[in-house]
Short mmCIF file of C-alpha atoms in Angstrom, two decimals:
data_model
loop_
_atom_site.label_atom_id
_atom_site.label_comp_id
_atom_site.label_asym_id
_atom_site.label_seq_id
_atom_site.Cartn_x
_atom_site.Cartn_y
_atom_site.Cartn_z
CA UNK Z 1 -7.41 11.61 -35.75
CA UNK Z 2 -8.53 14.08 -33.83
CA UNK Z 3 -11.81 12.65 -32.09
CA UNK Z 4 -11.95 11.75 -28.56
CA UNK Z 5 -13.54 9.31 -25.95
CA UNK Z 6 -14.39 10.42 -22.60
CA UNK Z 7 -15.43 7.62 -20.21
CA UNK Z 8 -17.04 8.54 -16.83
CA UNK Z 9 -18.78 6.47 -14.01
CA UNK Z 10 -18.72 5.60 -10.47
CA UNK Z 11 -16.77 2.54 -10.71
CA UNK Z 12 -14.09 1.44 -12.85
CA UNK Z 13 -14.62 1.50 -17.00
CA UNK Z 14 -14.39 -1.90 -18.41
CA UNK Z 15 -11.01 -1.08 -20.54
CA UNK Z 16 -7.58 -1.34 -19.03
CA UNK Z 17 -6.73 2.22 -17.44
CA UNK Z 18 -2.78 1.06 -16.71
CA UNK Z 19 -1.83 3.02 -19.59
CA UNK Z 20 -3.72 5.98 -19.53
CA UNK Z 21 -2.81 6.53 -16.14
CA UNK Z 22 0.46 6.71 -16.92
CA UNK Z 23 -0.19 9.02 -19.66
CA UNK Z 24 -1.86 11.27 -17.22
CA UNK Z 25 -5.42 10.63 -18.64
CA UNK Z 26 -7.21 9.20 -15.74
CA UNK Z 27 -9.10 11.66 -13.19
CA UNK Z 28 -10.07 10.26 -9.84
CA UNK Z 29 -12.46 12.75 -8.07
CA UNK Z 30 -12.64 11.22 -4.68
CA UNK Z 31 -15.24 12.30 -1.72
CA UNK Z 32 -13.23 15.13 -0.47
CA UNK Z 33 -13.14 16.70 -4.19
CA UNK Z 34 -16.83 16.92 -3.84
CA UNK Z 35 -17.33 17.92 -0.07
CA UNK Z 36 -18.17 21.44 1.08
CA UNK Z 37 -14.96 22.84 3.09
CA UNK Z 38 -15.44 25.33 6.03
CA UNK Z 39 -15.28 28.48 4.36
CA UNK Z 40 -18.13 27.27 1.79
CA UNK Z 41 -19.85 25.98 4.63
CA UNK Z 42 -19.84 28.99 6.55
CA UNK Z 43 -20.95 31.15 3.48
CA UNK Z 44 -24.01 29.19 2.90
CA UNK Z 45 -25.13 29.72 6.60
CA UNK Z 46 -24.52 33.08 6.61
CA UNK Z 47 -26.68 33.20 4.01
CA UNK Z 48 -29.28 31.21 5.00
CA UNK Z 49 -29.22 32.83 8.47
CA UNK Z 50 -27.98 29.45 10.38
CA UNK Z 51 -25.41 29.25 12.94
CA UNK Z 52 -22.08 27.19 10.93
CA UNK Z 53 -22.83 25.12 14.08
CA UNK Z 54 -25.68 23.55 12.83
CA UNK Z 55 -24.17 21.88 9.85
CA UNK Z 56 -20.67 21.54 10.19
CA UNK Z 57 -20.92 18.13 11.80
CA UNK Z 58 -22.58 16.93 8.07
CA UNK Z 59 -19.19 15.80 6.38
CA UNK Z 60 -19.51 18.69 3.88
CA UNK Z 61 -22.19 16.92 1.98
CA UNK Z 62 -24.12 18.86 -0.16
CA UNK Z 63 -27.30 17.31 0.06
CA UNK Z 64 -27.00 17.14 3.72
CA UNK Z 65 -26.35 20.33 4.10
CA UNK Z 66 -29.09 21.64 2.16
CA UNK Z 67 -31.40 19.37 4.16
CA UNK Z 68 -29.73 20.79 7.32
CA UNK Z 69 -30.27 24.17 6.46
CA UNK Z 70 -34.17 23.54 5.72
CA UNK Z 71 -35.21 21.36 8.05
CA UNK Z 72 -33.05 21.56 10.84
CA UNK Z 73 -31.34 18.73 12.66
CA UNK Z 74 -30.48 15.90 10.00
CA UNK Z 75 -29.97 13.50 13.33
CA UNK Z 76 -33.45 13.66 14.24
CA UNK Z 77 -34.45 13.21 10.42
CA UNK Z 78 -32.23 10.33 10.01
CA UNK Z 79 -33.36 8.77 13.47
CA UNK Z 80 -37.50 9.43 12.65
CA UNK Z 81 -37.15 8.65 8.97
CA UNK Z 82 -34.31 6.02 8.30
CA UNK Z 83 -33.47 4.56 11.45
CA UNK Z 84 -37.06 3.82 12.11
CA UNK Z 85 -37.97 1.98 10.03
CA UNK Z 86 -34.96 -0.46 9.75
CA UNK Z 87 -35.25 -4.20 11.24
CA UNK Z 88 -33.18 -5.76 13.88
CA UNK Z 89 -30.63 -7.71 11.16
CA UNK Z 90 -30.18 -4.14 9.53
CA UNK Z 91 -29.07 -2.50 12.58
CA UNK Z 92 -26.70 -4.64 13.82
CA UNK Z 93 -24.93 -5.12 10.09
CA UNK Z 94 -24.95 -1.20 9.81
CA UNK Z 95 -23.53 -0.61 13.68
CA UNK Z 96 -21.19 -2.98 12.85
CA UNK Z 97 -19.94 -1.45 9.60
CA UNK Z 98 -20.06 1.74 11.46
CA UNK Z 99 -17.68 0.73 14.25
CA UNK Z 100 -15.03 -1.64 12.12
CA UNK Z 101 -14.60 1.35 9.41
CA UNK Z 102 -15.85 -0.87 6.76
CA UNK Z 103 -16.70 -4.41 6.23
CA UNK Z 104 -17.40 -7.09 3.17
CA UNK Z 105 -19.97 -9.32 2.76
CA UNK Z 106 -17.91 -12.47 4.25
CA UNK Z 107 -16.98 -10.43 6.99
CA UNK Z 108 -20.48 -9.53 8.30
CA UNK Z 109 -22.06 -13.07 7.66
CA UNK Z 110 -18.88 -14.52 9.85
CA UNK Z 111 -19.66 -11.84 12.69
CA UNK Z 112 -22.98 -11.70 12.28
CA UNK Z 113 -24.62 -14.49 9.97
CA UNK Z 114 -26.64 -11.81 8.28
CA UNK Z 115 -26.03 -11.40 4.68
CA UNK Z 116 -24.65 -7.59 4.50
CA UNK Z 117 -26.22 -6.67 0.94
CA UNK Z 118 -29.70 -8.08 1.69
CA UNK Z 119 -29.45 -5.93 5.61
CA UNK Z 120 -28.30 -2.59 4.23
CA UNK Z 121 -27.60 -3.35 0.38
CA UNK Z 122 -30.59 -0.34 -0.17
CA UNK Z 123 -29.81 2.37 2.67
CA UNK Z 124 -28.53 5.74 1.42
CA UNK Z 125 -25.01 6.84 2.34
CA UNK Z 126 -23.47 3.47 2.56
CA UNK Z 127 -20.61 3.22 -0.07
CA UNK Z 128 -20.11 0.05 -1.47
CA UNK Z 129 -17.46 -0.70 -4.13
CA UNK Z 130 -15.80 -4.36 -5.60
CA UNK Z 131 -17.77 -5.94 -2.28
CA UNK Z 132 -16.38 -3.62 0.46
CA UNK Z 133 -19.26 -1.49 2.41
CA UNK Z 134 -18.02 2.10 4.23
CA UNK Z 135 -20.46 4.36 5.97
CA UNK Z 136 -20.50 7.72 6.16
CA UNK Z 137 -19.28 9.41 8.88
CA UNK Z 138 -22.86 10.54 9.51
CA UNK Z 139 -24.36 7.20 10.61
CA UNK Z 140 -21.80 7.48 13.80
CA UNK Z 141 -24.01 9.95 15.40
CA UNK Z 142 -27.51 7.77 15.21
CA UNK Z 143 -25.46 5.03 17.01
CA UNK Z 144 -24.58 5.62 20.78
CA UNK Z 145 -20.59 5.87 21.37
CA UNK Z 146 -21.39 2.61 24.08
CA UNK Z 147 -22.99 0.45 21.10
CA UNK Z 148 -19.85 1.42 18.95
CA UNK Z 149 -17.52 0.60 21.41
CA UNK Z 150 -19.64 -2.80 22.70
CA UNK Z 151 -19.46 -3.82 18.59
CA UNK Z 152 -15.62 -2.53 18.44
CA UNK Z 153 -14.41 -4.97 21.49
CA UNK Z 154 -16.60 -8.28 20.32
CA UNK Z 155 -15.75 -7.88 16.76
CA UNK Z 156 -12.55 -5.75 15.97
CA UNK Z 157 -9.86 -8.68 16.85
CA UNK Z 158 -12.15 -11.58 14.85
CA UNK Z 159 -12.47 -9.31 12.03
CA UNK Z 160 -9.02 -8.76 11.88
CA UNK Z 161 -7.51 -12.01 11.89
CA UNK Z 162 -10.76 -12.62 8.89
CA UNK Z 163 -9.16 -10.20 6.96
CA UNK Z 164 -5.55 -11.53 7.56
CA UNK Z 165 -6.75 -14.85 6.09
CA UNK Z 166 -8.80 -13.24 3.39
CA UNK Z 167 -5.35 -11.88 1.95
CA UNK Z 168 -6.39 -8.53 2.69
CA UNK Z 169 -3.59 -7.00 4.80
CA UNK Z 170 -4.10 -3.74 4.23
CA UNK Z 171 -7.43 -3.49 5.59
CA UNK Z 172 -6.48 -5.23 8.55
CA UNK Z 173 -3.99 -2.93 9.31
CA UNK Z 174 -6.50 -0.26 8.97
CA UNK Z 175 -9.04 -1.76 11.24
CA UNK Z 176 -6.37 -2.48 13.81
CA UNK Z 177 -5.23 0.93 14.13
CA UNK Z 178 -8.52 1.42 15.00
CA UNK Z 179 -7.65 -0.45 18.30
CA UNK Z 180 -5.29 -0.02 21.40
CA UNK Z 181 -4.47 -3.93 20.97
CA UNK Z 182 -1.06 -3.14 19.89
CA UNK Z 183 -0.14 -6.63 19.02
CA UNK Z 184 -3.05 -6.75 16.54
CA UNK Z 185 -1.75 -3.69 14.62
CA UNK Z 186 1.62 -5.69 14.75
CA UNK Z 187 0.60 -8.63 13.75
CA UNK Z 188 -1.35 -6.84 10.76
CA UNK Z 189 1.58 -4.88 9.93
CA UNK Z 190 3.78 -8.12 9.48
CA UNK Z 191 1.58 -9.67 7.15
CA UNK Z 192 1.97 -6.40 5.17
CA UNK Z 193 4.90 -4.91 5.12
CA UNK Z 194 7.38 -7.98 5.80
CA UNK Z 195 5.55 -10.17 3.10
CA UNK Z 196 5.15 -6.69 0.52
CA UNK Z 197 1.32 -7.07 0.22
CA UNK Z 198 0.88 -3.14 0.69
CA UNK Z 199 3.92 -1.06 -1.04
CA UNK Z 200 2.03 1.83 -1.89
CA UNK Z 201 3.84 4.42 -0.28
CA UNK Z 202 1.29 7.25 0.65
CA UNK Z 203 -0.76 4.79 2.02
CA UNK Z 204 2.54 3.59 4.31
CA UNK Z 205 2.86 7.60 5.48
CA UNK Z 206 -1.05 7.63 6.02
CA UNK Z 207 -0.16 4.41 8.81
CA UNK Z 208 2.41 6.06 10.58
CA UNK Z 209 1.07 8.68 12.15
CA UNK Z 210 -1.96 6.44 13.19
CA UNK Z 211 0.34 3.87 15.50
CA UNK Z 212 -0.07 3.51 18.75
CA UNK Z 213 2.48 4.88 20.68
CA UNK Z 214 4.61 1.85 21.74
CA UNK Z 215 4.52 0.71 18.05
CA UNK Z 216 5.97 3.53 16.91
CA UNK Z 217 8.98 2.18 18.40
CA UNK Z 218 8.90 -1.15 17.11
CA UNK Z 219 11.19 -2.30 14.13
CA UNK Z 220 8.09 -2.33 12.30
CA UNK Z 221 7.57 1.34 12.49
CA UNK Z 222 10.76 2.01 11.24
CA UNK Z 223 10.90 -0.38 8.43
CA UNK Z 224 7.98 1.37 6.99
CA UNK Z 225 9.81 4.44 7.48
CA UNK Z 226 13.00 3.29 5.89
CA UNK Z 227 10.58 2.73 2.44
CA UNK Z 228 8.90 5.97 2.06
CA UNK Z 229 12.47 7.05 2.17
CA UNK Z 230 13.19 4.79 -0.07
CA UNK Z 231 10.64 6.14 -2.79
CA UNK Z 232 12.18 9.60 -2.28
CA UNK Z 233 16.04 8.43 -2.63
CA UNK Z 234 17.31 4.90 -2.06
CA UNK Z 235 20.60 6.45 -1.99
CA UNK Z 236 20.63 8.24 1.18
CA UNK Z 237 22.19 7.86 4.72
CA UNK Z 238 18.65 8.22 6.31
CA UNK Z 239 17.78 5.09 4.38
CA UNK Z 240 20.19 3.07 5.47
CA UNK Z 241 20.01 4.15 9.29
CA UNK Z 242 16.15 3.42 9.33
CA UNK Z 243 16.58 -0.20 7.72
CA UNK Z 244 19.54 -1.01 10.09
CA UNK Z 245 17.33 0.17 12.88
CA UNK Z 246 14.59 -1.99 11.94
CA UNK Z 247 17.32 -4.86 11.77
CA UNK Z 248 18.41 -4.05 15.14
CA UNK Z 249 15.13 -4.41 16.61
CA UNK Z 250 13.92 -7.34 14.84
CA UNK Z 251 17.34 -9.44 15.55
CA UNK Z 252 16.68 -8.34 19.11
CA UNK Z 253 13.26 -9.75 19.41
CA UNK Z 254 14.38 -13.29 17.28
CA UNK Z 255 11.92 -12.44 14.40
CA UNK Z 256 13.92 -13.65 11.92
CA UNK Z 257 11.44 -13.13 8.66
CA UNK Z 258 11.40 -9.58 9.48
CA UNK Z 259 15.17 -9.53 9.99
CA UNK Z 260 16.42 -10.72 6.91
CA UNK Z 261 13.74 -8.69 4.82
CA UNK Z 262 15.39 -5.93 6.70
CA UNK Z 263 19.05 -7.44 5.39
CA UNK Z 264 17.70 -7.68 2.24
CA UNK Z 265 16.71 -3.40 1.77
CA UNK Z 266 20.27 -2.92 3.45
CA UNK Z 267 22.18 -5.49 0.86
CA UNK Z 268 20.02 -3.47 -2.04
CA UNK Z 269 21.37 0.09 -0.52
CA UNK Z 270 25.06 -1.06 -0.92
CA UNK Z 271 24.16 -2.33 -4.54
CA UNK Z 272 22.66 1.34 -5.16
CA UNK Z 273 26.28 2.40 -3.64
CA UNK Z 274 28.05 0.01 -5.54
CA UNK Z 275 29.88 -0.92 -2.66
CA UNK Z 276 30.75 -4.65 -2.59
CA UNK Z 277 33.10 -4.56 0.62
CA UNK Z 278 30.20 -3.71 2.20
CA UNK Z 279 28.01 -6.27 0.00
CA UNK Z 280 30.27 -9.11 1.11
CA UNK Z 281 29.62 -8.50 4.78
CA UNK Z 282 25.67 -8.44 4.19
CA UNK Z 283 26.36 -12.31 2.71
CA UNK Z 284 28.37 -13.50 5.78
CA UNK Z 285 25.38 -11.84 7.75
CA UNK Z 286 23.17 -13.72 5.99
CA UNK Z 287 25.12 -16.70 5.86
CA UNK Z 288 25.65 -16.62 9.32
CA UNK Z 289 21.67 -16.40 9.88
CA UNK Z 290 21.47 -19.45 7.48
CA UNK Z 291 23.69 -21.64 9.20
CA UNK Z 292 21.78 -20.56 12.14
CA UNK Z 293 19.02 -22.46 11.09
CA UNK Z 294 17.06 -19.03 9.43
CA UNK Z 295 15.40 -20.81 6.60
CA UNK Z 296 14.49 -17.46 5.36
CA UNK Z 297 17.56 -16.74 4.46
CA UNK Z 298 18.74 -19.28 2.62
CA UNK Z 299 17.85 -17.67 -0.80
CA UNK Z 300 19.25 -14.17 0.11
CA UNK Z 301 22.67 -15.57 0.69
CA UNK Z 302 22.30 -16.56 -2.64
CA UNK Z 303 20.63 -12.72 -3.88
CA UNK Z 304 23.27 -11.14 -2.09
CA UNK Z 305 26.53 -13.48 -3.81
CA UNK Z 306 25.16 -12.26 -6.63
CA UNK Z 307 24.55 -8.59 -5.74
CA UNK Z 308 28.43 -8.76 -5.21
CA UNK Z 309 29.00 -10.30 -8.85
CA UNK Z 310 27.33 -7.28 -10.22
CA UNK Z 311 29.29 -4.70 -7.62
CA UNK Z 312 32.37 -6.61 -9.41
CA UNK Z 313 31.38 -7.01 -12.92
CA UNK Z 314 31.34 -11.00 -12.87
CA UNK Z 315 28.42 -12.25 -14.97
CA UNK Z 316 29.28 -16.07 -14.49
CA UNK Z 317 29.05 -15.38 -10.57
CA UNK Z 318 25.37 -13.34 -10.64
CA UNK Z 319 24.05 -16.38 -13.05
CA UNK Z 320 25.55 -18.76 -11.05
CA UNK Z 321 24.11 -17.29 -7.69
CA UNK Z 322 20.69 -17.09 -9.68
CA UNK Z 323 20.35 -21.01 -10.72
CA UNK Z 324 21.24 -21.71 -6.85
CA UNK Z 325 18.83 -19.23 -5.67
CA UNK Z 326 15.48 -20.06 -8.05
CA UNK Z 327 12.78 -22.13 -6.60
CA UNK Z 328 13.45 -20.93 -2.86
CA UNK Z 329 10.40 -18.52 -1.28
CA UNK Z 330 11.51 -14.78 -0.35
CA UNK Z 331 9.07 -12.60 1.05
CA UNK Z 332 7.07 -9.88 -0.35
CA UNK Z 333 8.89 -7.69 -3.67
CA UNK Z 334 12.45 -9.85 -3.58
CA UNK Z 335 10.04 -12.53 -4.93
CA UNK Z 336 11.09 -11.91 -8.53
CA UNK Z 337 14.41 -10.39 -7.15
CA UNK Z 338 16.77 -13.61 -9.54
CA UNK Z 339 15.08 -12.06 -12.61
CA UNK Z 340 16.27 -8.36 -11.86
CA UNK Z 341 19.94 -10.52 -11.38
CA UNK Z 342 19.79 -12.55 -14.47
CA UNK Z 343 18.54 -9.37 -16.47
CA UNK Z 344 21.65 -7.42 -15.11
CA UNK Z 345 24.40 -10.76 -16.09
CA UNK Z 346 22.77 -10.18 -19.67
CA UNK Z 347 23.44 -6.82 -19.60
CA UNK Z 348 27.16 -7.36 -18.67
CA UNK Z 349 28.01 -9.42 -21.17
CA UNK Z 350 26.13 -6.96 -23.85
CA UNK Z 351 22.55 -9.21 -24.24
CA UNK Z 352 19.21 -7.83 -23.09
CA UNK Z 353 15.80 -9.80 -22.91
CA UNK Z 354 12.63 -7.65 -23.03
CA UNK Z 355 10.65 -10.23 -21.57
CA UNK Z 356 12.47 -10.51 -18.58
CA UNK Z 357 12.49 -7.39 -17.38
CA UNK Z 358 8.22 -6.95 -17.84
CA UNK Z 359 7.97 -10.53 -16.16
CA UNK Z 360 9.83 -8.93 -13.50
CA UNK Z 361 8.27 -6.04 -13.18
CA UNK Z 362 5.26 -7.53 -12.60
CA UNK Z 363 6.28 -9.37 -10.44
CA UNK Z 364 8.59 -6.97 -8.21
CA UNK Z 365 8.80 -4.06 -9.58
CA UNK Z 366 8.33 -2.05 -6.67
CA UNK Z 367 12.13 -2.23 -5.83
CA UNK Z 368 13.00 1.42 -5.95
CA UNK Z 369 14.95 2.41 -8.66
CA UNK Z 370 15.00 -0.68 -10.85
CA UNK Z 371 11.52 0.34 -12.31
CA UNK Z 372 14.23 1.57 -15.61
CA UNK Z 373 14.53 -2.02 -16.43
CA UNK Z 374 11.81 -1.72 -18.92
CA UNK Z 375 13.60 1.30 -21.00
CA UNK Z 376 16.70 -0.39 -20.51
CA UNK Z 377 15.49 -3.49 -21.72
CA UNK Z 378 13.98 -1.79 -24.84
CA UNK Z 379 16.71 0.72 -25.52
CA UNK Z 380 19.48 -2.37 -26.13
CA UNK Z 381 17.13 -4.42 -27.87
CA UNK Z 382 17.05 -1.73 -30.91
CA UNK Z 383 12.90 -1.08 -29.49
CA UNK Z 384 13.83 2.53 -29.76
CA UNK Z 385 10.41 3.71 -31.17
CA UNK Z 386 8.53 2.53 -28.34
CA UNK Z 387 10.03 4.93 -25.93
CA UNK Z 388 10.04 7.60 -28.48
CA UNK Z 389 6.34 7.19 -29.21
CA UNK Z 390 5.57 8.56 -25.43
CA UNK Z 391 8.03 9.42 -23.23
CA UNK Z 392 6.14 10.85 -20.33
CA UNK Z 393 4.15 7.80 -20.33
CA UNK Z 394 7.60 6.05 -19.47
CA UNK Z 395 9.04 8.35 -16.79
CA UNK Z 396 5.51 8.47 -15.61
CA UNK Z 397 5.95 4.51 -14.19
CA UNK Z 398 8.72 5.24 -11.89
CA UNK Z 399 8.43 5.97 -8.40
CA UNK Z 400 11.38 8.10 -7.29
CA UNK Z 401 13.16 11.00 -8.22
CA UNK Z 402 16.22 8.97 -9.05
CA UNK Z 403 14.26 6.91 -11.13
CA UNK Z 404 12.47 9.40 -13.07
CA UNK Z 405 16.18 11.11 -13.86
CA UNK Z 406 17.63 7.73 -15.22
CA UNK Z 407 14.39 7.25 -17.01
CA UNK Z 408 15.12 10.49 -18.36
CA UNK Z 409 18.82 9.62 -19.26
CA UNK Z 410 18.10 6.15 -21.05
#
């Protein structure tokens, strides 16, 4: 009873970690837990007798650092001894790896027909994890800033749209900040935010600042905004100004997926509210867009009947709003959205189904604030004992303060 199991590697164990992340017994340590910072940087050249100059541009590596310090510029020692001795195939995989941010090995066979783990599958400080190859910052400097740029202009847009297709929004988004084509980055930021591929919200405040300037004024930009403050309160004012924004601006430029998504967060903050005055006019809206010819939102006039049979305690009208609404597409986390409903008609009329509310949350259960479905769920089905057993683990999946308080309360 009182033995333990400590797992450690560079990748992933092969046992599920869900669980034990939630009970706060997973460590990451991630490259900057291991890099010197500037004060340790500066000791060891003071004691060595170095100029901080000389090794500062190193990342904060230790091993480069130590090199630095003994042999003087690593540069020259990575130019005579690694760049050397590498063939043509290997430079032009690793410049292009260096100038894209990162790369996989479909990626660099489409760009460059070389197969990327054969060119630089054995050169040190190349990171590669689940298929994805990053450089270190290092390898910049043994490249000249024109060959980066030359790779950057033939490749960047191509490697974009590859990752687009390849269902990897995220890292398209990433790669297209990397550019000053602003209608890559919001092209890339459709496919991700409008469709929910990427809903993790510190890596939605790590985008922002990283915009170019006249996307920051896009709808876009400020539907992004309107979810991190959703993850701190779905409740508040700010909320509902950003999403209405974003509505403003999409409706303006006729992108209609974007606008009802945008609908959709504003029809969810008058749920939160419990306001279904205001509930009923987000149907007509979306009504109105359906008649329209909006295919999109079809469905949601459905989603938001019933968001107004809830507001008005009317079981028969959320179930009935759910049958009409199943089998039509929505975009990104209202997929499962008629799940969430039919769990809440149960609810009303004093039935629960545990089932239901983990099928949705796998499905969309990053909706702020409904992540309590689970306890809920469990707490009227008599499944008391399983929230007893570890309550931190519970409170630990939500992803808001309000959440975490009516995890809490349940």
């Amino acid at each position: 009873a009182n033995a333990h199991l400590v797992l450690a590697g560079r990748v992933d164990p092969p046992v599920s970690l869900a669980r034990l992340e939630a009970q706060g017994r997973v460590e990451r340590i991630h490259e900057h837990d291991l890099t010197l910072d500037r004060a340790e940087l500066g000791a060891l050249a003071e004691r060595a007798g170095r100029p901080l100059a000389d090794i500062e541009s190193l990342g904060g590596w230790p091993a480069l650092v130590a090199l630095g310090l003994r042999s003087g510029p690593v540069r020259q020692f990575l130019d005579e001894e690694v760049i050397a001795s590498l063939d043509d195939d290997q430079r032009r995989v690793l410049a292009l790896v260096v100038a894209l941010g990162g790369a996989d090995d479909a990626l660099l066979t489409e760009l460059t027909g070389v197969e990327a783990a054969v060119a630089i599958g054995g050169l040190p400080m190349i990171h590669q994890s689940d298929g994805w190859y990053e450089a270190h910052a290092l390898w910049s400097s043994v490249f000249t800033s024109d060959q980066i740029d030359a790779a950057r202009r033939t490749h960047q847009r191509a490697a974009v749209e590859h990752l687009l297709a390849a269902e990897q929004p995220g890292r398209a988004v990433d790669l297209a900040c990397r550019t000053a084509q602003s209608d890559l980055v919001i092209k890339a930021l459709h496919a991700t935010v409008i469709a929910g591929q990427v809903e993790d919200v510190d890596v939605l405040r790590r985008w922002l600042p990283l915009l170019p300037d006249d996307v920051r004024h896009h709808p876009l930009a400020f539907h992004i905004e309107g979810l991190i403050e959703q993850a701190v309160d779905p409740t508040t004012e700010r909320c509902l100004e950003l999403f209405g924004k974003a509505a403003d601006g999409y409706e303006a430029l006729g992108e209609h997926e974007g606008l009802v998504n945008a609908i959709a967060e504003i029809g969810f903050w008058h749920h939160i509210r419990r306001d279904s005055a205001q509930l009923m006019g987000v149907a007509i809206r979306m009504q109105e867009l359906a008649d329209r010819g909006v295919a999109a939102a079809t469905p949601y006039t459905e989603v938001t009947r019933a968001f107004v049979g809830i507001a008005q305690g009317d079981p028969e009208a959320i179930l009935a709003a759910v049958r009409r609404a199943r089998g039509a597409r929505m975009t990104g986390r209202f997929e499962a959205i008629t799940e969430w409903l039919e769990f809440q008609a149960l609810e009303l009329t004093g039935h629960t189904d545990v089932a239901l509310a983990d099928r949705y949350l796998e499905g969309a259960g990053a909706i702020r604030g409904t992540e309590v479905i689970a306890i809920a769920a469990r707490w009227r089905a008599g499944r008391v004992e399983e929230l007893l057993s570890d309550p931190t683990a519970w409170a630990a999946r939500t992803g808001s303060d309000r959440a975490r308080f009516l995890c809490h309360s349940w």
